[in-house]
Amino acid sequence: KAGVTQTPRYLIKTRGQQVTLSCSPISGHRSVSWYQQTPGQGLQFLFEYFSETQRNKGNFPGRFSGRQFSNSRSEMNVSTLELGDSALYLCASSLEGDRGHEQYFGPGTRLTVT
Amino acid sequence: AQKITQTQPGMFVQEKEAVTLDCTYDTSDPSYGLFWYKQPSSGEMIFLIYQGSYDQQNATEGRYSLNFQKARKSANLVISASQLGDSAMYFCAMREGRGNNDMRFGAGTRLTVKP
């Protein structure tokens, strides 16, 4: 079974631009979560989508948004990029079930804002 | 408020020895899950082990075991027979409630295995 895939793997953008990151979950997984990882703040939860609906949201400004499609693929968008948005963005998928529904992560998209 | 605390920024262990990575957590929710992840230098987070708050026994997965002390709110990861490939960042994480994938992570511990 294929793992979680994220595209692109690396991205360089300029301040003020916007960016869209894509995540394809493991087949059959309906929950997709997004995280931002930076050296200073560590791993921070952005939001989670389940069956095309945002189910949970972290403490990030409205410039960060996302959506999920009917095939469970998810996109994350960041508008008006700031230097501080430079980070590794990780996507994780999980299968709803009884056993803790552990999350499986993709390789991440490393975003650099200049 | 910080919900997951990993007090060891870095740890060293000799190859083939066991090592314990500490994790304490804070929650008032009786239903929660605790997770450990490994992040090699490549960046991908690898799921290692899970412990549910209602689980009676400590979780084990191969060389990984979780020392769950509920009253002390601690969930330490024990890696037995360390291998060079175990060198990585290790993160403890918690999710509260059910149907909630808002996972909170600790700051991580960088483990270095010495040959």
PDB file of C-alpha atoms in Angstrom, chain A residues 9 31 33 35 37 43 45 48 55-56 88 90 94 96-107, chain B residues 35 37 39 42-47 49-50 61 91 95 97-107:
ATOM      1  CA  ARG A   9       8.907  18.368  -1.905  1.00  0.00           C
ATOM      2  CA  SER A  31      -8.668  12.021   7.819  1.00  0.00           C
ATOM      3  CA  SER A  33      -4.046  16.640   9.129  1.00  0.00           C
ATOM      4  CA  TYR A  35       1.384  20.428  10.598  1.00  0.00           C
ATOM      5  CA  GLN A  37       7.464  22.312  11.749  1.00  0.00           C
ATOM      6  CA  LEU A  43       5.587  20.821  15.384  1.00  0.00           C
ATOM      7  CA  PHE A  45      -1.053  21.533  14.305  1.00  0.00           C
ATOM      8  CA  GLU A  48      -7.578  18.488  10.085  1.00  0.00           C
ATOM      9  CA  ARG A  55     -12.951  19.105  11.780  1.00  0.00           C
ATOM     10  CA  ASN A  56     -10.246  20.758  13.850  1.00  0.00           C
ATOM     11  CA  LEU A  88       8.586  21.991   6.775  1.00  0.00           C
ATOM     12  CA  LEU A  90       3.862  17.829   7.053  1.00  0.00           C
ATOM     13  CA  SER A  94      -5.278   8.305   9.548  1.00  0.00           C
ATOM     14  CA  GLU A  96     -10.911   6.172  11.723  1.00  0.00           C
ATOM     15  CA  GLY A  97     -11.242   3.197  13.967  1.00  0.00           C
ATOM     16  CA  ASP A  98     -11.004   1.908  17.491  1.00  0.00           C
ATOM     17  CA  ARG A  99      -7.290   1.598  17.836  1.00  0.00           C
ATOM     18  CA  GLY A 100      -6.060   5.137  18.451  1.00  0.00           C
ATOM     19  CA  HIS A 101      -6.031   5.918  14.733  1.00  0.00           C
ATOM     20  CA  GLU A 102      -2.358   6.697  14.597  1.00  0.00           C
ATOM     21  CA  GLN A 103      -1.315   9.164  11.970  1.00  0.00           C
ATOM     22  CA  TYR A 104       0.984   8.319   9.101  1.00  0.00           C
ATOM     23  CA  PHE A 105       3.065  11.179   7.821  1.00  0.00           C
ATOM     24  CA  GLY A 106       4.248  12.117   4.384  1.00  0.00           C
ATOM     25  CA  PRO A 107       7.800  13.252   3.623  1.00  0.00           C
TER      26      PRO A 107
ATOM     27  CA  PHE B  35       2.168   8.349  20.490  1.00  0.00           C
ATOM     28  CA  TYR B  37       7.294   9.197  16.415  1.00  0.00           C
ATOM     29  CA  GLN B  39      12.061  11.677  12.609  1.00  0.00           C
ATOM     30  CA  SER B  42      15.236  12.971   5.945  1.00  0.00           C
ATOM     31  CA  GLY B  43      12.323  14.678   7.695  1.00  0.00           C
ATOM     32  CA  GLU B  44       9.629  12.031   7.476  1.00  0.00           C
ATOM     33  CA  MET B  45       7.807  11.237  10.711  1.00  0.00           C
ATOM     34  CA  ILE B  46       7.670   7.512  11.391  1.00  0.00           C
ATOM     35  CA  PHE B  47       5.031   6.153  13.763  1.00  0.00           C
ATOM     36  CA  ILE B  49       4.102   3.070  19.156  1.00  0.00           C
ATOM     37  CA  TYR B  50       0.715   3.949  20.616  1.00  0.00           C
ATOM     38  CA  GLU B  61       6.301  -2.933  19.230  1.00  0.00           C
ATOM     39  CA  PHE B  91       8.725  13.050  19.424  1.00  0.00           C
ATOM     40  CA  ARG B  95      -4.378  13.380  21.252  1.00  0.00           C
ATOM     41  CA  GLY B  97     -10.744  12.668  23.239  1.00  0.00           C
ATOM     42  CA  ARG B  98     -12.025  10.576  20.397  1.00  0.00           C
ATOM     43  CA  GLY B  99     -12.582  11.622  16.844  1.00  0.00           C
ATOM     44  CA  ASN B 100     -10.126  14.417  17.351  1.00  0.00           C
ATOM     45  CA  ASN B 101      -6.919  14.486  15.386  1.00  0.00           C
ATOM     46  CA  ASP B 102      -5.486  17.625  16.918  1.00  0.00           C
ATOM     47  CA  MET B 103      -2.195  16.026  17.872  1.00  0.00           C
ATOM     48  CA  ARG B 104       0.079  17.927  20.230  1.00  0.00           C
ATOM     49  CA  PHE B 105       3.785  17.229  20.045  1.00  0.00           C
ATOM     50  CA  GLY B 106       6.615  17.653  22.491  1.00  0.00           C
ATOM     51  CA  ALA B 107       9.801  19.497  21.574  1.00  0.00           C
TER      52      ALA B 107
END
